[in-house]
Short mmCIF file of C-alpha atoms in Angstrom, two decimals:
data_model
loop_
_atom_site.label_atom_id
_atom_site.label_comp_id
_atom_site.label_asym_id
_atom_site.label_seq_id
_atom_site.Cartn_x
_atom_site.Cartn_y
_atom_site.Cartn_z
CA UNK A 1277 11.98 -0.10 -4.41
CA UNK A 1278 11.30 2.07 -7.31
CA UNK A 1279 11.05 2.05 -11.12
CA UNK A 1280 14.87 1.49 -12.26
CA UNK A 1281 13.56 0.19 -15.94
CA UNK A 1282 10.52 -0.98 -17.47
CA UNK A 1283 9.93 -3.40 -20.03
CA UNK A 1284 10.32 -3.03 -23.79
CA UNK A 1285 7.74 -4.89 -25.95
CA UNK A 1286 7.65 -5.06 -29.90
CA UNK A 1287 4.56 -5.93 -31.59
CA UNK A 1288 4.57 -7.35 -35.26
CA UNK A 1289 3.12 -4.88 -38.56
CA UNK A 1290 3.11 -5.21 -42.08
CA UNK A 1291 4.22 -1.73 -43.50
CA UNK A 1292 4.25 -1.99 -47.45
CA UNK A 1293 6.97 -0.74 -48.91
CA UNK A 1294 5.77 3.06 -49.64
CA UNK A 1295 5.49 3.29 -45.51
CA UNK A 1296 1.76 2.41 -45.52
CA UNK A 1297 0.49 1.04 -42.01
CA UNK A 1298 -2.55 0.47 -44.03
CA UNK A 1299 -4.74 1.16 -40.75
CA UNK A 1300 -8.02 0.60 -42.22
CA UNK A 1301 -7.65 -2.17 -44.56
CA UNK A 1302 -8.64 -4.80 -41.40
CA UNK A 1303 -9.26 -4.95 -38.29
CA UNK A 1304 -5.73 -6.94 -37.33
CA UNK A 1305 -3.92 -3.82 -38.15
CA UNK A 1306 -6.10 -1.85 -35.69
CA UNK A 1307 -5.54 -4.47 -33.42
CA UNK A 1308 -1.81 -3.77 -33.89
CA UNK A 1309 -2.91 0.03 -33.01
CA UNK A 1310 -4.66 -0.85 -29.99
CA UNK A 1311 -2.63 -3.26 -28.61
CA UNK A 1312 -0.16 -0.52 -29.10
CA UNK A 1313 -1.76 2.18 -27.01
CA UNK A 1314 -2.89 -0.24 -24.62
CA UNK A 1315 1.37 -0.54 -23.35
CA UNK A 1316 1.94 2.67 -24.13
CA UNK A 1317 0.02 4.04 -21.38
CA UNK A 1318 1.07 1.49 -19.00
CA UNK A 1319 3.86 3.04 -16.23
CA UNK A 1320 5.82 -0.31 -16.16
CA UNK A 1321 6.39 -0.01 -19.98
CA UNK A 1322 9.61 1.65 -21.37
CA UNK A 1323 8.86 1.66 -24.79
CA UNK A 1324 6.71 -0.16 -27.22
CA UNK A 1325 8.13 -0.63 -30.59
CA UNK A 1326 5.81 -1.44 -34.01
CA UNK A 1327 8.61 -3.76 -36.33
CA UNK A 1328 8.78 -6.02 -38.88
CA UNK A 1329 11.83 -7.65 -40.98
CA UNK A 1330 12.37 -5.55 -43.92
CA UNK A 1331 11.00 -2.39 -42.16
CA UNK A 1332 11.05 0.73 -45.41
CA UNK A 1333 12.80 3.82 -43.71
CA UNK A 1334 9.50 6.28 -43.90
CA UNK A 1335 8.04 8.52 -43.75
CA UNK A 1336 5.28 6.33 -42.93
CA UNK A 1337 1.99 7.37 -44.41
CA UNK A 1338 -0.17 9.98 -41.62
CA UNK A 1339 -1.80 9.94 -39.37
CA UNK A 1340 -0.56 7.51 -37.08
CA UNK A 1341 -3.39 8.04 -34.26
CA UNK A 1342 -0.56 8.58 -32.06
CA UNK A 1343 2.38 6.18 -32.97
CA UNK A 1344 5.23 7.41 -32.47
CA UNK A 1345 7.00 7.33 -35.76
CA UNK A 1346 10.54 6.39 -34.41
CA UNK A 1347 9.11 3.42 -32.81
CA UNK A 1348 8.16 2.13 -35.91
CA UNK A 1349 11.41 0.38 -36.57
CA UNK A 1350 13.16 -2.61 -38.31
CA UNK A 1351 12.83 -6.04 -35.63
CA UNK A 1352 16.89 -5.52 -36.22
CA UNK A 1353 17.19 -2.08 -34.46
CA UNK A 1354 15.98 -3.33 -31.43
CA UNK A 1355 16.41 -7.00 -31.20
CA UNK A 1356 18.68 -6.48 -28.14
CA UNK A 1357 16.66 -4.33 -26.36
CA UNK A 1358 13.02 -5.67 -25.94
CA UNK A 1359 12.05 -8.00 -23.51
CA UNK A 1360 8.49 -9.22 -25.23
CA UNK A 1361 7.81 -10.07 -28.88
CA UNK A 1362 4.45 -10.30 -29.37
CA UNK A 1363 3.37 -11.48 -33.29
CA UNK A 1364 0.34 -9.99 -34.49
CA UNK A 1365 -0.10 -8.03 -37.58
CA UNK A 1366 2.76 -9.89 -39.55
CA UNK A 1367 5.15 -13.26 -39.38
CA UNK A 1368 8.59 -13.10 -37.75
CA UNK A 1369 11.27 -15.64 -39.73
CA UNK A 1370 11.82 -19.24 -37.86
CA UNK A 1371 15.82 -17.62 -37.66
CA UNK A 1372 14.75 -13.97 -35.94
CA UNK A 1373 12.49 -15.76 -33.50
CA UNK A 1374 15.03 -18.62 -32.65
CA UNK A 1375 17.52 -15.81 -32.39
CA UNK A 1376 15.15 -14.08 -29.76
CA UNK A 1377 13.96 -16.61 -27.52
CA UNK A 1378 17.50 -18.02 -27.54
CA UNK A 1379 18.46 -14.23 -25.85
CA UNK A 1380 15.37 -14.58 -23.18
CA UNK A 1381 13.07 -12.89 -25.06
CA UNK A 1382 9.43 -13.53 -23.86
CA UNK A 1383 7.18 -14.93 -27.65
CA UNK A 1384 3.26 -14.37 -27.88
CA UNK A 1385 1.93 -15.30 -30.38
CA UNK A 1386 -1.18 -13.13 -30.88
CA UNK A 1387 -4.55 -15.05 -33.23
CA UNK A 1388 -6.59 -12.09 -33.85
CA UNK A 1389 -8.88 -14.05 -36.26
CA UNK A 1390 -9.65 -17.49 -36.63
CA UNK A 1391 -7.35 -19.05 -38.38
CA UNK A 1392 -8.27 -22.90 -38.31
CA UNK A 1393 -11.83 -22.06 -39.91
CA UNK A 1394 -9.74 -19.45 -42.99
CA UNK A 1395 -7.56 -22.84 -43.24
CA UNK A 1396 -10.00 -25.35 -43.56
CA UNK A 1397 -11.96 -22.41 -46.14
CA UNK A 1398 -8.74 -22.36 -48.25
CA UNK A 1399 -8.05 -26.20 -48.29
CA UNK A 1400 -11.83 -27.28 -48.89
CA UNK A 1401 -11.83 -24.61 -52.01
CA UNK A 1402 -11.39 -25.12 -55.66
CA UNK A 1403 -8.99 -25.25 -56.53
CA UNK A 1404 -7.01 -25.09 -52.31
CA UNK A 1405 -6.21 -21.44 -52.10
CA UNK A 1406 -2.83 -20.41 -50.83
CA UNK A 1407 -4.22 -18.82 -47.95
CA UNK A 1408 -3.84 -21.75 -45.01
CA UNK A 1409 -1.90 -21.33 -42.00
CA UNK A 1410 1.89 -21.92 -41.93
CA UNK A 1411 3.41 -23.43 -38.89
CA UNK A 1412 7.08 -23.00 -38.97
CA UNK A 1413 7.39 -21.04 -35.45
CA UNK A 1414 4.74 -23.69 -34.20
CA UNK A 1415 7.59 -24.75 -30.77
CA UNK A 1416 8.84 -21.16 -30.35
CA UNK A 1417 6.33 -19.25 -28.29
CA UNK A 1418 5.54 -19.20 -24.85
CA UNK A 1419 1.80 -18.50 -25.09
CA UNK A 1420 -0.92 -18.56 -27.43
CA UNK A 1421 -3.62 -15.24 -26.89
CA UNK A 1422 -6.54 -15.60 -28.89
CA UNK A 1423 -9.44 -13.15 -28.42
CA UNK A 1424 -12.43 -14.39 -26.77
CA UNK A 1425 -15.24 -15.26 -29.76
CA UNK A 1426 -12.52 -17.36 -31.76
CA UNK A 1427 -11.17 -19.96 -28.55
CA UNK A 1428 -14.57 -22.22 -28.93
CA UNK A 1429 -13.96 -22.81 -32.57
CA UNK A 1430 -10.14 -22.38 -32.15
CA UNK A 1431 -8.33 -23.13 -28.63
CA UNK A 1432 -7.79 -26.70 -29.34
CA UNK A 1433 -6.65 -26.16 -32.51
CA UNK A 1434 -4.06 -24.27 -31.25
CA UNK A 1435 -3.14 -26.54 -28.39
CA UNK A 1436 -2.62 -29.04 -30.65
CA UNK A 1437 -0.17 -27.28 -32.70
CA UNK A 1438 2.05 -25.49 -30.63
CA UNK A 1439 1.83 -27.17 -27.35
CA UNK A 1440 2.08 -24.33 -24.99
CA UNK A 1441 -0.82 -22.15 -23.04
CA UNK A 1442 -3.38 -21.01 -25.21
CA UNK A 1443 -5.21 -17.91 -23.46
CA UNK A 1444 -8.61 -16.20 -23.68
CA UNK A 1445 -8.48 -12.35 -23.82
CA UNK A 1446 -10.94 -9.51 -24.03
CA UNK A 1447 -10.90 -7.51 -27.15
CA UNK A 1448 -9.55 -3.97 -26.60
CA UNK A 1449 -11.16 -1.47 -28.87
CA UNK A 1450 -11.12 2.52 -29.23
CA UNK A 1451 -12.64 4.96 -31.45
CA UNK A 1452 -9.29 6.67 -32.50
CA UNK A 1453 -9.98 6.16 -35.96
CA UNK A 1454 -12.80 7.80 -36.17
CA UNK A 1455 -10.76 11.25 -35.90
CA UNK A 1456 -10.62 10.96 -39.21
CA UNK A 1457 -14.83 11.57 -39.62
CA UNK A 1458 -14.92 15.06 -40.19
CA UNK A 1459 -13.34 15.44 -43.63
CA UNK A 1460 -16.79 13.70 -45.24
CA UNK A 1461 -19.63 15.01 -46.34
CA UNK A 1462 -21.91 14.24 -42.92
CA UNK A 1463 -21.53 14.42 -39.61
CA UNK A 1464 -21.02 11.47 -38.43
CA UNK A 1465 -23.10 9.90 -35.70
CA UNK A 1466 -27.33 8.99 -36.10
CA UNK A 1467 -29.73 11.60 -36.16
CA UNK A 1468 -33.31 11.31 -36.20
CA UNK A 1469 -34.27 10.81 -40.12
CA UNK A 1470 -37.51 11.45 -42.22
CA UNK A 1471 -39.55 8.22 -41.31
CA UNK A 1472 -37.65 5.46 -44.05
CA UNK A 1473 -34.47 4.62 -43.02
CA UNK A 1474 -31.03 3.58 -45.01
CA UNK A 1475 -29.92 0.12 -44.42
CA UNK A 1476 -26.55 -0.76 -44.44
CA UNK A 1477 -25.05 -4.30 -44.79
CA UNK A 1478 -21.73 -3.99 -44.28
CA UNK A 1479 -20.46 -7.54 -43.54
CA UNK A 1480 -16.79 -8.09 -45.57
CA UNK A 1481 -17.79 -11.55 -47.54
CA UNK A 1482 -14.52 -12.84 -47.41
CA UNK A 1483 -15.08 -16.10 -44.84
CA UNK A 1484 -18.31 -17.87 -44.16
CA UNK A 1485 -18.26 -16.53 -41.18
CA UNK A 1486 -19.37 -12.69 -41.90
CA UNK A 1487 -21.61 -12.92 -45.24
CA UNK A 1488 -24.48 -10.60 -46.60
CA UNK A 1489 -26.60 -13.36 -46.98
CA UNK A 1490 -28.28 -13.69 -43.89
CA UNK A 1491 -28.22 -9.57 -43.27
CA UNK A 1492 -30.36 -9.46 -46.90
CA UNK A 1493 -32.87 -12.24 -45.68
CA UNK A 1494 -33.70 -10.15 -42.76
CA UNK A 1495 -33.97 -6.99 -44.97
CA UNK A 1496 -36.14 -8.52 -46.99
CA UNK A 1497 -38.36 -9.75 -44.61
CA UNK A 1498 -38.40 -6.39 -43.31
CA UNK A 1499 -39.79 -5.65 -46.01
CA UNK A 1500 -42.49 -8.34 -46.84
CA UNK A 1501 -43.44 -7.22 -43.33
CA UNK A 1502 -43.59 -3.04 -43.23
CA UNK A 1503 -41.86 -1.76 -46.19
CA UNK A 1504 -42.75 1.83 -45.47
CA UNK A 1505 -40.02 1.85 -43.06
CA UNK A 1506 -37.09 1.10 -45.72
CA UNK A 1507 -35.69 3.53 -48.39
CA UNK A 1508 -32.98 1.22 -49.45
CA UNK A 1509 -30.21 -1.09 -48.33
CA UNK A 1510 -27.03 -1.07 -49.25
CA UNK A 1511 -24.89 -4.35 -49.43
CA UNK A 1512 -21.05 -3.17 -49.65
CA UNK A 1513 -18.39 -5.20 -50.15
CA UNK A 1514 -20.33 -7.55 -52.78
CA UNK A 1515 -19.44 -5.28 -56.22
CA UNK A 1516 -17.28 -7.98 -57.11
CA UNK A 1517 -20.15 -10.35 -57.51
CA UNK A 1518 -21.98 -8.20 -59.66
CA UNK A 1519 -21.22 -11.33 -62.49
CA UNK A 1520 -21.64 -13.98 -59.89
CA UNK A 1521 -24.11 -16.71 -61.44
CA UNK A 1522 -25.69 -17.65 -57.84
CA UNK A 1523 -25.22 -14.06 -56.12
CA UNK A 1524 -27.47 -12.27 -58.77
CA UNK A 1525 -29.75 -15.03 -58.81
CA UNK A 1526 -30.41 -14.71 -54.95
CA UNK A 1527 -30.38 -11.23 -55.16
CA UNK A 1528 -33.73 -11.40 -57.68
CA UNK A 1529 -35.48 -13.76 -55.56
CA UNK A 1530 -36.18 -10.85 -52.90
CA UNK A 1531 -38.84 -9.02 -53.25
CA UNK A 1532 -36.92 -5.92 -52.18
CA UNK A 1533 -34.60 -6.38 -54.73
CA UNK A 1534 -37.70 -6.44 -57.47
CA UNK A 1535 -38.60 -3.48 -56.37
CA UNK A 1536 -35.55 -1.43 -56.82
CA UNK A 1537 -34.90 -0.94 -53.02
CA UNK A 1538 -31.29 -2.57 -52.60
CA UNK A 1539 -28.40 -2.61 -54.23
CA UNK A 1540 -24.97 -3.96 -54.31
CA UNK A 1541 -21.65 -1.62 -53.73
CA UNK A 1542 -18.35 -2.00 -53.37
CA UNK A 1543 -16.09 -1.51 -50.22
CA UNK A 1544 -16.00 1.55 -48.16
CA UNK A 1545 -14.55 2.85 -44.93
CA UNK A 1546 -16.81 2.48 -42.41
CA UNK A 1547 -16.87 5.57 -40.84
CA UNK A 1548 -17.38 7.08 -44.12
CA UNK A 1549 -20.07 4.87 -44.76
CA UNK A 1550 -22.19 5.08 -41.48
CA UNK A 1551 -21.83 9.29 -42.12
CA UNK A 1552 -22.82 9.30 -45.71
CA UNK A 1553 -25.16 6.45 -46.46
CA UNK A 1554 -26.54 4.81 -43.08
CA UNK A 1555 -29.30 5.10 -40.59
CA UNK A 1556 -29.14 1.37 -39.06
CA UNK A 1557 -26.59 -1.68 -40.23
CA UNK A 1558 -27.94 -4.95 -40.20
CA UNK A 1559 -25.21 -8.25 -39.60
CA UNK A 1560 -24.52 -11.65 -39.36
CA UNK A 1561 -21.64 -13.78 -37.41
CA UNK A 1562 -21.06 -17.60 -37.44
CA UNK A 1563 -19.22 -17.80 -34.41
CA UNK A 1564 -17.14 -14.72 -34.87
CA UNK A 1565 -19.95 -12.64 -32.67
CA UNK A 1566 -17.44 -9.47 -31.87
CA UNK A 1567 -16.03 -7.19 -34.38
CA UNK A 1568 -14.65 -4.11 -34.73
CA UNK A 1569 -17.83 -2.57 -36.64
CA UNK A 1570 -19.89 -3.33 -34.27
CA UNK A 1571 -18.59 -1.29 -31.84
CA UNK A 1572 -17.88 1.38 -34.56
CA UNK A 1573 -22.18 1.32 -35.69
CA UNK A 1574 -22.51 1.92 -31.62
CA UNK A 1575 -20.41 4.46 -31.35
CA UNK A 1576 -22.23 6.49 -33.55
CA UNK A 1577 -25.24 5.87 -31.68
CA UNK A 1578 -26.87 3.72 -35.39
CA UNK A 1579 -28.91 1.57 -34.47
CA UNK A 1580 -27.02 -1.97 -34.74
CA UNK A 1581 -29.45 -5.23 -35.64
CA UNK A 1582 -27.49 -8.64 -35.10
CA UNK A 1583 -26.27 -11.75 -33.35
CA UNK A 1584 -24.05 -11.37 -31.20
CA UNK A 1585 -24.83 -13.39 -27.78
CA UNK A 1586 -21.85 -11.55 -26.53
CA UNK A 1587 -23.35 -7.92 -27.26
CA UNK A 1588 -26.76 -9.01 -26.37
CA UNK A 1589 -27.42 -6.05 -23.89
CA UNK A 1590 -26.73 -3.76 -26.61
CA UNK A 1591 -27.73 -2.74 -29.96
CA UNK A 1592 -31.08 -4.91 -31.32
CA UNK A 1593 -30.59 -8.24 -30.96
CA UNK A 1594 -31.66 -11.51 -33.14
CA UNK A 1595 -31.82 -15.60 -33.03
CA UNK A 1596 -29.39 -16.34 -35.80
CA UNK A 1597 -30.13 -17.66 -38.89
CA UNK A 1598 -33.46 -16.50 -38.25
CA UNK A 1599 -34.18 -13.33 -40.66
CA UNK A 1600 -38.11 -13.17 -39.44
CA UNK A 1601 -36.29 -12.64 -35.54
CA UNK A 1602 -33.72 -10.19 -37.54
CA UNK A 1603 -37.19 -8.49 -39.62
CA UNK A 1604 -38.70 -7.72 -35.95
CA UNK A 1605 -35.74 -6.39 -34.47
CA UNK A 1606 -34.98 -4.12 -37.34
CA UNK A 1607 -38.58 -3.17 -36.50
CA UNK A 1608 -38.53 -2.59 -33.05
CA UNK A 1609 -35.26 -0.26 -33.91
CA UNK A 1610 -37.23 1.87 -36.26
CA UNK A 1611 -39.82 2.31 -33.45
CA UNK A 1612 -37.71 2.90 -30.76
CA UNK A 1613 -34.92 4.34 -31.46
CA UNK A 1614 -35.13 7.60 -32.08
CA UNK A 1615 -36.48 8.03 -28.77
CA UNK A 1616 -34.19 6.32 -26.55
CA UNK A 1617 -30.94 7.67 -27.66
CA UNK A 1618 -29.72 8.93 -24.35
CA UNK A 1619 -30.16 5.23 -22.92
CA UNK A 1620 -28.72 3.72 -26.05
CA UNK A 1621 -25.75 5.63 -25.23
CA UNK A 1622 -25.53 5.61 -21.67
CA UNK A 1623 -25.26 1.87 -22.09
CA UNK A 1624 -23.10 1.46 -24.96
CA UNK A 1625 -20.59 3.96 -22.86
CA UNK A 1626 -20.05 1.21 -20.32
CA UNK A 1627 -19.24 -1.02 -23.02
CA UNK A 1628 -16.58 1.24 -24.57
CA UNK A 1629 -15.10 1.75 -21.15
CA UNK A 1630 -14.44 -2.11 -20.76
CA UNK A 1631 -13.02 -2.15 -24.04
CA UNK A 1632 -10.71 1.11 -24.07
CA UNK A 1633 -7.01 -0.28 -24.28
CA UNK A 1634 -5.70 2.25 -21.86
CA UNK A 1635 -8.37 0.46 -18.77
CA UNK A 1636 -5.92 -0.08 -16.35
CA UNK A 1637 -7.59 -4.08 -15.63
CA UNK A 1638 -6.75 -4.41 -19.38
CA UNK A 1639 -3.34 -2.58 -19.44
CA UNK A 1640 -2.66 -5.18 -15.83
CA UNK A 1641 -4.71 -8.16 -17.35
CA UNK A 1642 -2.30 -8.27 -20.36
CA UNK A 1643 0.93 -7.36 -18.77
CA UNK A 1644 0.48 -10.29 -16.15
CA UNK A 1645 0.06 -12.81 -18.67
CA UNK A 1646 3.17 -11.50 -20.63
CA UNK A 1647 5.51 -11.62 -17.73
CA UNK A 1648 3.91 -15.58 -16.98
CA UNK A 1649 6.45 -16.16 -19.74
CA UNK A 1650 9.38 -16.04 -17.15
CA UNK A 1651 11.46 -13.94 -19.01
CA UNK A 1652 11.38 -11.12 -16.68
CA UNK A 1653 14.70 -10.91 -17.26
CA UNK A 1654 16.25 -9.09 -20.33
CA UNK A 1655 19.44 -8.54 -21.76
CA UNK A 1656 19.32 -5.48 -19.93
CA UNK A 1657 19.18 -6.75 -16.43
CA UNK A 1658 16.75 -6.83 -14.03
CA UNK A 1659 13.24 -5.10 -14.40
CA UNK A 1660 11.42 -3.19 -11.10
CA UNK A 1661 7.64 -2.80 -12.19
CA UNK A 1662 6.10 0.11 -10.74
CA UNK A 1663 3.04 -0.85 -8.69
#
């Protein structure tokens, strides 16, 4: 039997109210993208829809790395006609979502960070921050995905709570963004350099999970060790502390830092920063071992010194916590590097095939777990997949 209609899914933005998507303020909004292209170029999919509650009417700020801008859309326009709801980059209302699964809509809820650990940051702070989960919707969905690096620290947590399946999957990941590279200064993308290099530290310092401390310990041993190797290091993202009582007082207790060789800055886009300012990033992860810059520092061929046991087989890896293992890594980079590009990238390419959202065993890996919601059935009738 053929196609006679495919599925309609709607995946959850926040779109401020001058029609910003806000694409690279974090990485849940490209998740939103990705997840996104990833139905999009499935052929069981009729259309994928981007909504909120409150959606502005546009234009929507450009580019949209291929959104379709009349897909981006108020949850009200097409509450009757999508099949899957799957919450990711913003909260649905307790009313819209009752409203939904009372119609047979199929409701993921999708945890693209680790939101048990930000909770237990935001109550154990002082004073409690705001910033805690909120668990209103917590008997409306039918599954639970979290991506793969939070469920050890997370999946019970979430069983706990909403009492339905909670579900492992891959993170999908493309370099779409990175169209945006050629209006700065550099090319983007590592090319051999004089013989120091630029060191960028790039982690965000907004969780205990992804700090600069650890990154500047292993710069700084890199230092004690072969300093001829480092022109500077850069620590974005840490401006903010430039008053902070203990921040500046472990900054000056580096040796690197006496001697003028790092700094602290303030936020930038990462592409922008790899182009302009970096030869190699060093980072840090407490159990939050993939990210989005990771894969963005490979792409560009930089060499990429960190921790993650899942990306072992591919940058320079090192024990964590363990800046002397991070110092000979960063090392071994600086040795190596230059001349084993080819294989750097040969082997990252595999990577960035398993991760591209359009794979078809990702496309099929998270389309089979949607329809395990049983609501195969929309308002519209009856669905034939194509096969």
């Amino acid at each position: 039997m053929g196609k006679t209609r495919g599925y309609s899914v709607a995946i959850s933005i926040a779109v401020s109210p001058d029609g910003k998507l806000g694409l690279f303020e974090n990485g849940l909004k490209q998740n939103v993208l990705f997840l996104y292209h990833l139905f999009s170029a499935s052929p069981n999919c009729e259309s994928v829809y981007l909504v909120q509650e409150s959606m502005p009417p546009g234009p929507f700020e450009q580019p949209l790395f291929g959104v379709d801008p009349d897909h981006i859309v108020d949850l009200t326009e097409v509450s009757n006609k999508i099949d899957y709801l799957i919450a990711l980059g913003v909260a649905i209302s307790h009313t819209a979502m009752a409203a939904l699964k009372e119609r047979g809509c199929g409701l993921v809820l999708y945890k693209g960070g680790n939101g048990g650990i930000l909770t237990m940051e935001a109550t154990a702070s002082v004073p409690p921050k705001t910033s805690g989960e909120f668990y209103v919707d917590h008997r409306l969905y039918d599954q639970i995905w979290v991506t793969s690096q939070h469920m050890p620290t997370y999946r019970s947590w979430c069983e706990t709570v909403y009492r339905c399946p909670v579900i492992s999957i891959p993170q999908i990941w493309a370099p779409a963004l990175s169209s945006i590279v050629p209006v700065f200064r550099q090319e983007f993308g590592f090319a051999p350099p004089k013989k120091p290099w630029r060191i960028g530290i790039m982690d965000p310092n907004n969780t205990m999970m992804k700090t600069s401390h650890m990154p500047m310990l292993v710069a700084a041993a890199c230092f004690d060790k072969k300093p001829s190797i480092i022109e500077h290091v850069y620590v974005t993202n840490t401006l903010s502390f430039i008053e902070d009582d203990h921040f500046q007082s472990f900054a000056k207790s580096l040796k690197i830092s006496a001697a003028k060789k790092l700094t602290i800055e303030p936020r930038f886009l990462g592409y922008q920063f790899l182009a302009n300012h970096t030869d190699a990033v060093i980072t840090h992860h407490w159990e939050i071992d993939l990210n989005y810059l990771y894969y963005e520092v490979l792409f560009g061929k930089y060499p990429l010194i960190h921790n993650s046991e899942s990306l072992r087989d591919y940058g320079y890896y090192y024990d964590s916590f363990n800046p002397e293992s991070g110092a000979e890594a960063l090392i071994l980079a600086h040795r190596t590097h230059a001349n084993s590009l080819e294989e750097y990238d040969a082997r990252n390419a595999k990577l960035f095939k398993r991760l591209d959202p359009t794979n078809p065993d990702n496309i099929a890996f998270h389309e089979n777990l949607m329809f395990k919601t049983g609501r195969s059935k929309g308002a519209k009738g009856e669905m034939v997949l194509a096969r």
